[in-house]
Coordinates of C-alpha atoms and ligand atoms in Angstrom, one line a residue:
X1 CA 84.2 90.1 122.3
X2 CA 87.6 89.4 123.9
X3 CA 88.6 86.0 122.7
X4 CA 91.7 83.9 123.5
X5 CA 92.9 81.7 120.8
X6 CA 95.1 78.6 121.3
X7 CA 96.9 76.6 118.6
X8 CA 99.1 73.6 119.1
X9 CA 98.4 71.3 116.2
X10 CA 101.9 70.7 115.0
X11 CA 105.2 72.3 116.0
X12 CA 104.1 75.8 117.0
X13 CA 102.7 76.7 120.4
X14 CA 100.6 79.8 119.9
X15 CA 98.2 82.0 121.9
X16 CA 96.6 85.2 120.7
X17 CA 93.9 87.6 121.9
X18 CA 91.5 89.3 119.5
X19 CA 88.7 91.7 120.2
X20 CA 86.0 92.1 117.6
X21 CA 88.2 90.9 114.8
X22 CA 91.2 93.0 115.7
X23 CA 94.5 91.4 117.0
X24 CA 95.4 92.5 120.5
X25 CA 98.3 90.0 120.8
X26 CA 99.8 87.2 118.7
X27 CA 102.5 85.0 120.4
X28 CA 104.1 82.1 118.6
X29 CA 106.8 79.7 120.1
X30 CA 108.3 77.7 117.3
X31 CA 109.9 74.3 117.9
X32 CA 111.7 74.3 114.5
X33 CA 115.2 74.2 115.9
X34 CA 114.4 71.1 118.0
X35 CA 112.9 69.1 115.1
X36 CA 115.3 70.3 112.3
X37 CA 118.0 67.9 113.4
X38 CA 115.6 65.0 112.8
X39 CA 114.6 66.3 109.3
X40 CA 110.9 66.6 110.3
X41 CA 108.5 66.9 113.2
X42 CA 108.8 64.2 115.9
X43 CA 105.3 63.9 117.4
X44 CA 106.4 62.8 120.9
X45 CA 108.9 65.6 121.2
X46 CA 106.4 68.1 119.9
X47 CA 103.9 67.2 122.6
X48 CA 106.5 67.6 125.3
X49 CA 107.6 71.0 124.0
X50 CA 104.0 72.2 123.9
X51 CA 103.6 71.4 127.6
X52 CA 106.8 73.4 128.3
X53 CA 105.7 76.4 126.2
X54 CA 102.0 76.7 126.7
X55 CA 102.0 78.6 130.0
X56 CA 104.7 81.0 128.9
X57 CA 103.0 81.7 125.6
X58 CA 99.6 82.3 127.3
X59 CA 101.1 84.7 129.8
X60 CA 102.9 86.6 127.1
X61 CA 99.7 86.9 125.0
X62 CA 97.8 88.3 128.0
X63 CA 100.7 90.7 128.8
X64 CA 101.0 91.9 125.2
X65 CA 97.3 92.6 125.0
X66 CA 97.3 94.2 128.5
X67 CA 94.3 92.1 129.7
X68 CA 93.8 89.8 132.6
X69 CA 92.6 86.2 132.3
X70 CA 89.4 87.2 134.1
X71 CA 88.6 89.7 131.3
X72 CA 88.6 86.9 128.6
X73 CA 85.0 86.2 127.4
X74 CA 85.5 83.1 125.3
X75 CA 88.2 80.7 124.1
X76 CA 88.9 79.2 120.7
X77 CA 91.2 76.3 120.3
X78 CA 92.4 74.1 117.5
X79 CA 90.7 70.7 117.7
X80 CA 92.1 69.2 114.6
X81 CA 93.4 68.2 112.1
X82 CA 96.9 67.7 113.4
X83 CA 99.1 65.6 115.8
X84 CA 96.7 64.3 118.5
X85 CA 99.3 64.5 121.3
X86 CA 100.1 68.1 120.3
X87 CA 96.4 69.1 119.9
X88 CA 95.6 67.7 123.3
X89 CA 97.9 70.1 125.1
X90 CA 96.1 73.1 123.6
X91 CA 92.7 71.6 124.0
X92 CA 93.1 70.5 127.6
X93 CA 94.4 74.0 128.5
X94 CA 91.4 75.6 126.8
X95 CA 89.0 73.3 128.6
X96 CA 90.6 73.9 132.0
X97 CA 90.6 77.6 131.5
X98 CA 87.0 77.7 130.3
X99 CA 85.9 75.6 133.3
X100 CA 87.8 77.7 135.8
X101 CA 86.7 81.0 134.3
X102 CA 83.2 79.7 133.6
X103 CA 83.3 81.0 130.0
X104 CA 82.4 79.2 126.7
X105 CA 85.0 77.6 124.5
X106 CA 84.9 76.3 121.0
X107 CA 87.0 73.7 119.1
X108 CA 88.1 75.0 115.7
X109 CA 89.2 73.3 112.5
X110 CA 92.8 74.3 111.7
X111 CA 92.1 74.7 108.0
X112 CA 89.1 76.9 108.7
X113 CA 91.5 78.9 110.9
X114 CA 94.0 79.4 108.0
X115 CA 91.2 80.7 105.8
X116 CA 90.0 83.0 108.7
X117 CA 93.5 84.7 108.7
X118 CA 92.1 86.7 105.7
X119 CA 89.4 88.2 108.0
X120 CA 92.1 89.8 110.2
X121 CA 93.5 92.1 107.5
X122 CA 92.4 95.6 106.5
X123 CA 90.9 94.4 103.3
X124 CA 88.5 91.6 104.1
X125 CA 87.1 89.5 101.3
X126 CA 83.4 89.3 100.9
X127 CA 81.6 86.0 100.1
X128 CA 81.8 84.0 98.0
X129 CA 85.5 83.5 97.4
X130 CA 87.8 80.7 96.4
X131 CA 90.4 79.8 99.0
X132 CA 93.7 78.0 98.4
X133 CA 95.0 76.5 101.6
X134 CA 98.6 75.5 101.2
X135 CA 100.7 74.3 104.1
X136 CA 102.9 71.4 105.2
X137 CA 99.8 69.2 105.6
X138 CA 97.3 70.5 103.1
X139 CA 96.8 71.6 99.6
X140 CA 93.1 72.3 99.1
X141 CA 91.0 74.6 97.0
X142 CA 87.6 75.5 98.5
X143 CA 84.6 77.5 97.3
X144 CA 83.7 79.5 100.5
X145 CA 80.1 80.6 100.4
X146 CA 79.9 82.0 104.0
X147 CA 81.7 81.6 107.3
X148 CA 80.5 78.0 107.7
X149 CA 80.0 76.7 104.2
X150 CA 83.0 75.2 102.4
X151 CA 82.9 73.2 99.2
X152 CA 86.0 71.3 98.4
X153 CA 86.9 71.8 94.7
X154 CA 90.3 70.2 94.6
X155 CA 93.0 68.6 96.8
X156 CA 96.3 66.9 96.6
X157 CA 96.4 63.2 95.8
X158 CA 99.8 62.7 97.5
X159 CA 102.2 65.3 99.0
X160 CA 101.1 68.7 100.2
X161 CA 102.8 71.7 98.5
X162 CA 104.7 72.5 101.8
X163 CA 105.8 68.8 101.9
X164 CA 107.1 69.2 98.3
X165 CA 109.1 72.2 99.3
X166 CA 110.4 70.4 102.4
X167 CA 111.3 67.2 100.6
X168 CA 112.9 69.0 97.8
X169 CA 115.0 71.0 100.2
X170 CA 116.0 67.8 102.0
X171 CA 117.2 66.3 98.7
X172 CA 119.3 69.5 98.2
X173 CA 120.6 69.3 101.7
X174 CA 119.1 72.6 102.7
X175 CA 117.7 71.5 106.1
X176 CA 114.2 71.5 107.5
X177 CA 111.7 73.1 107.0
X178 CA 112.8 73.9 103.5
X179 CA 110.2 76.2 102.1
X180 CA 111.8 79.4 103.4
X181 CA 115.3 78.3 102.3
X182 CA 114.2 77.4 98.8
X183 CA 112.4 80.8 98.6
X184 CA 115.5 82.6 99.6
X185 CA 118.0 80.7 97.3
X186 CA 115.6 80.8 94.4
X187 CA 115.7 84.6 94.3
X188 CA 119.0 84.6 92.5
X189 CA 118.1 81.6 90.2
X190 CA 116.5 81.2 86.8
X191 CA 113.0 79.6 87.1
X192 CA 113.0 78.6 83.5
X193 CA 116.4 76.8 83.6
X194 CA 115.0 73.3 84.3
X195 CA 111.6 72.1 83.0
X196 CA 110.3 70.2 86.1
X197 CA 107.0 68.4 85.5
X198 CA 103.6 70.1 86.2
X199 CA 101.3 67.1 87.0
X200 CA 97.5 66.6 86.5
X201 CA 97.1 69.6 84.2
X202 CA 93.5 68.8 83.4
X203 CA 92.3 68.0 86.9
X204 CA 91.2 70.2 89.8
X205 CA 93.4 68.0 92.0
X206 CA 97.1 68.2 92.6
X207 CA 100.0 65.8 92.7
X208 CA 103.5 66.7 93.8
X209 CA 105.2 63.4 94.4
X210 CA 106.4 63.1 90.7
X211 CA 108.1 66.5 91.1
X212 CA 110.1 65.3 94.0
X213 CA 111.1 62.1 92.1
X214 CA 112.1 64.1 89.1
X215 CA 114.5 66.2 91.3
X216 CA 115.9 63.0 92.8
X217 CA 116.4 61.5 89.4
X218 CA 118.1 64.6 88.2
X219 CA 120.5 64.7 91.2
X220 CA 121.3 61.0 90.8
X221 CA 122.1 61.4 87.1
X222 CA 124.4 64.3 87.9
X223 CA 126.1 62.1 90.5
X224 CA 128.3 64.9 92.0
X225 CA 128.0 67.9 94.3
X226 CA 126.2 70.9 92.9
X227 CA 128.3 74.0 92.3
X228 CA 127.4 77.4 93.6
X229 CA 125.8 78.6 90.3
X230 CA 123.6 75.5 89.9
X231 CA 121.8 75.5 93.2
X232 CA 119.8 78.8 92.7
X233 CA 118.6 77.7 89.3
X234 CA 117.4 74.3 90.6
X235 CA 115.7 75.9 93.6
X236 CA 114.0 78.5 91.4
X237 CA 112.9 76.0 88.8
X238 CA 111.6 73.5 91.4
X239 CA 109.7 76.4 93.2
X240 CA 108.3 77.6 89.9
X241 CA 106.8 74.1 89.2
X242 CA 105.0 74.2 92.5
X243 CA 103.8 77.8 92.3
X244 CA 102.6 77.4 88.7
X245 CA 100.2 74.6 89.4
X246 CA 98.9 76.2 92.6
X247 CA 98.2 79.4 90.7
X248 CA 96.8 77.9 87.5
X249 CA 94.4 75.6 89.3
X250 CA 93.2 78.2 91.8
X251 CA 92.5 80.8 89.1
X252 CA 90.7 78.2 87.0
X253 CA 88.6 77.2 90.0
X254 CA 87.6 80.9 90.5
X255 CA 86.8 81.4 86.8
X256 CA 84.9 78.1 86.6
X257 CA 82.7 79.1 89.6
X258 CA 82.3 82.7 88.5
X259 CA 84.0 84.0 91.6
X260 CA 86.0 87.1 91.5
X261 CA 87.9 86.9 94.8
X262 CA 90.7 84.5 95.8
X263 CA 92.2 84.0 99.3
X264 CA 95.6 82.3 99.5
X265 CA 96.6 81.1 103.0
X266 CA 98.7 78.6 105.0
X267 CA 102.5 78.4 105.4
X268 CA 103.3 78.1 101.7
X269 CA 101.4 81.4 101.1
X270 CA 104.4 83.0 102.7
X271 CA 106.4 82.2 99.5
X272 CA 107.5 85.3 97.8
X273 CA 107.4 84.0 94.3
X274 CA 103.9 82.7 94.9
X275 CA 102.7 86.1 96.2
X276 CA 104.4 87.8 93.2
X277 CA 102.9 85.6 90.6
X278 CA 99.4 85.5 92.1
X279 CA 99.4 89.3 92.3
X280 CA 100.4 89.7 88.7
X281 CA 97.9 87.1 87.3
X282 CA 94.9 88.1 89.4
X283 CA 95.3 91.8 88.5
X284 CA 95.5 90.9 84.8
X285 CA 92.1 89.1 85.2
X286 CA 90.4 91.6 87.5
X287 CA 90.3 89.1 90.4
X288 CA 90.6 90.4 93.9
X289 CA 93.5 88.8 95.8
X290 CA 93.6 88.4 99.5
X291 CA 96.8 87.0 101.0
X292 CA 97.3 87.6 104.7
X293 CA 100.7 89.0 105.9
X294 CA 103.4 86.3 106.3
X295 CA 103.0 86.1 110.1
X296 CA 99.3 85.1 109.7
X297 CA 100.1 82.6 106.9
X298 CA 102.2 80.2 109.0
X299 CA 100.6 78.6 112.0
X300 CA 99.3 81.1 114.6
X301 CA 96.5 81.4 117.2
X302 CA 95.1 84.8 115.9
X303 CA 93.5 82.9 113.0
X304 CA 92.0 80.4 115.4
X305 CA 90.6 83.2 117.6
X306 CA 89.3 84.9 114.4
X307 CA 87.0 82.1 113.4
X308 CA 86.3 81.2 117.0
X309 CA 85.0 84.6 117.8
X310 CA 82.6 84.4 114.9
X311 CA 81.4 81.0 116.1
X312 CA 81.1 82.1 119.7
X313 CA 79.1 85.2 118.7
X314 CA 76.8 82.8 116.8
X315 CA 76.2 81.0 120.1
X316 CA 78.2 78.0 119.2
X317 CA 80.3 76.4 121.9
X318 CA 81.6 72.9 122.9
X319 CA 81.3 70.8 126.0
X320 CA 84.2 69.6 128.2
X321 CA 84.1 66.1 126.7
X322 CA 85.3 67.4 123.3
X323 CA 88.2 65.3 122.0
X324 CA 91.0 66.2 119.6
X325 CA 90.9 64.7 116.1
X326 CA 93.9 63.9 113.8
X327 CA 91.7 64.0 110.6
X328 CA 88.9 66.5 110.1
X329 CA 88.2 67.1 106.4
X330 CA 86.5 70.4 105.6
X331 CA 83.6 70.4 103.2
X332 CA 84.5 67.0 101.8
Ligands
KG4_1 O1 100.8 76.4 107.9 P1 102.1 75.9 108.4 O2 102.9 76.8 109.2 O3 101.9 74.6 109.1 C1 101.1 73.5 108.7 O4 99.8 73.6 109.0 O5 101.6 72.7 108.0 O6 102.9 75.5 107.0 C2 104.2 75.0 107.1 C3 104.8 74.8 105.7 C4 106.1 74.0 105.7 O7 106.0 73.0 104.7 C5 107.1 75.1 105.2 O8 108.2 74.7 104.4 C6 106.1 76.0 104.3 O9 104.9 76.0 105.0 N1 106.7 77.3 104.1 C7 107.1 77.8 103.0 C8 107.5 79.2 103.2 N2 107.4 79.4 104.5 C9 106.8 78.3 105.1 N3 107.1 77.3 101.7 C10 107.5 78.0 100.7 N4 108.0 79.3 100.9 C11 108.0 79.9 102.1 N5 108.5 81.1 102.2
ZN2 ZN1 98.8 75.1 109.5

């Protein structure tokens, strides 16, 4: 089935076309440069930028896939969670196209989309598996029993892991979004140099706000500019504290539930240290690890089309009165 996916939940306008689980095109227009000067995503600006980009992105996705709009058989669009003003641009576009082309469309949960990125790779995980969804807005562990059955095993009580990266980078004056920058700088640092706290050791839930405070306290005590040798060690140690808890809790969740497959997805799954540590630890324990390529970890529309195609093939579709939702917990 030739499915068009549309994603506009935050600061990426994306369109993709997939055919029977295979990516034909995957176009992403990022607004990062616009928001970076404000130190975070400005919702009103995001909505306006989505309006500017959506047509161009759609056209590019059709061109890259070498298909015409008339050939599209169904549309999958992110319905939530996310910024409502941003979501509405993608959702309205999807509804208008579905109406004009007289084809079905389905509203997709963004978190479900992140997990579905794992279905777009060569090595597809079979059910059940444990999924760690780590992004700028979410840090959730799920037991995934089938395409539509998610059991929430743990979640963050405060900041998401991506937020912890971004807030840490902000304290270190590294710009926004900070995950990629910390990842890069940390490569030349010593991750054992500073013992940042690992919170909620005995819980399945996460907490990252104490980590950020601990970095702030350390910088305040230092009360001077960091020198060139100090920054990589701080970045590496801070990153290690985030990666350690993500890894330990996910592996424990898999073992406690007798599951031998782990999917890691969402923007933070692009982190090189996280990928390296998960690979090492899961192979030692004979657990199958499924982390999509970086381009499918950060926000994209191929992942939305992937789960959308499965839903549409199941005969599921939505009506034109479907609204966007800012909150849409999965399996809670
Ligand atoms: O999934 P995503 O693109 O958007 C949301 O749904 O939130 O995730 C964005 C988050 C940001 O917080 C960003 O700093 C983080 O993913 N991120 C990274 C890396 N690349 C993106 N965090 C750590 N290391 C990276 N390499
Ligand atoms: Zn996302």
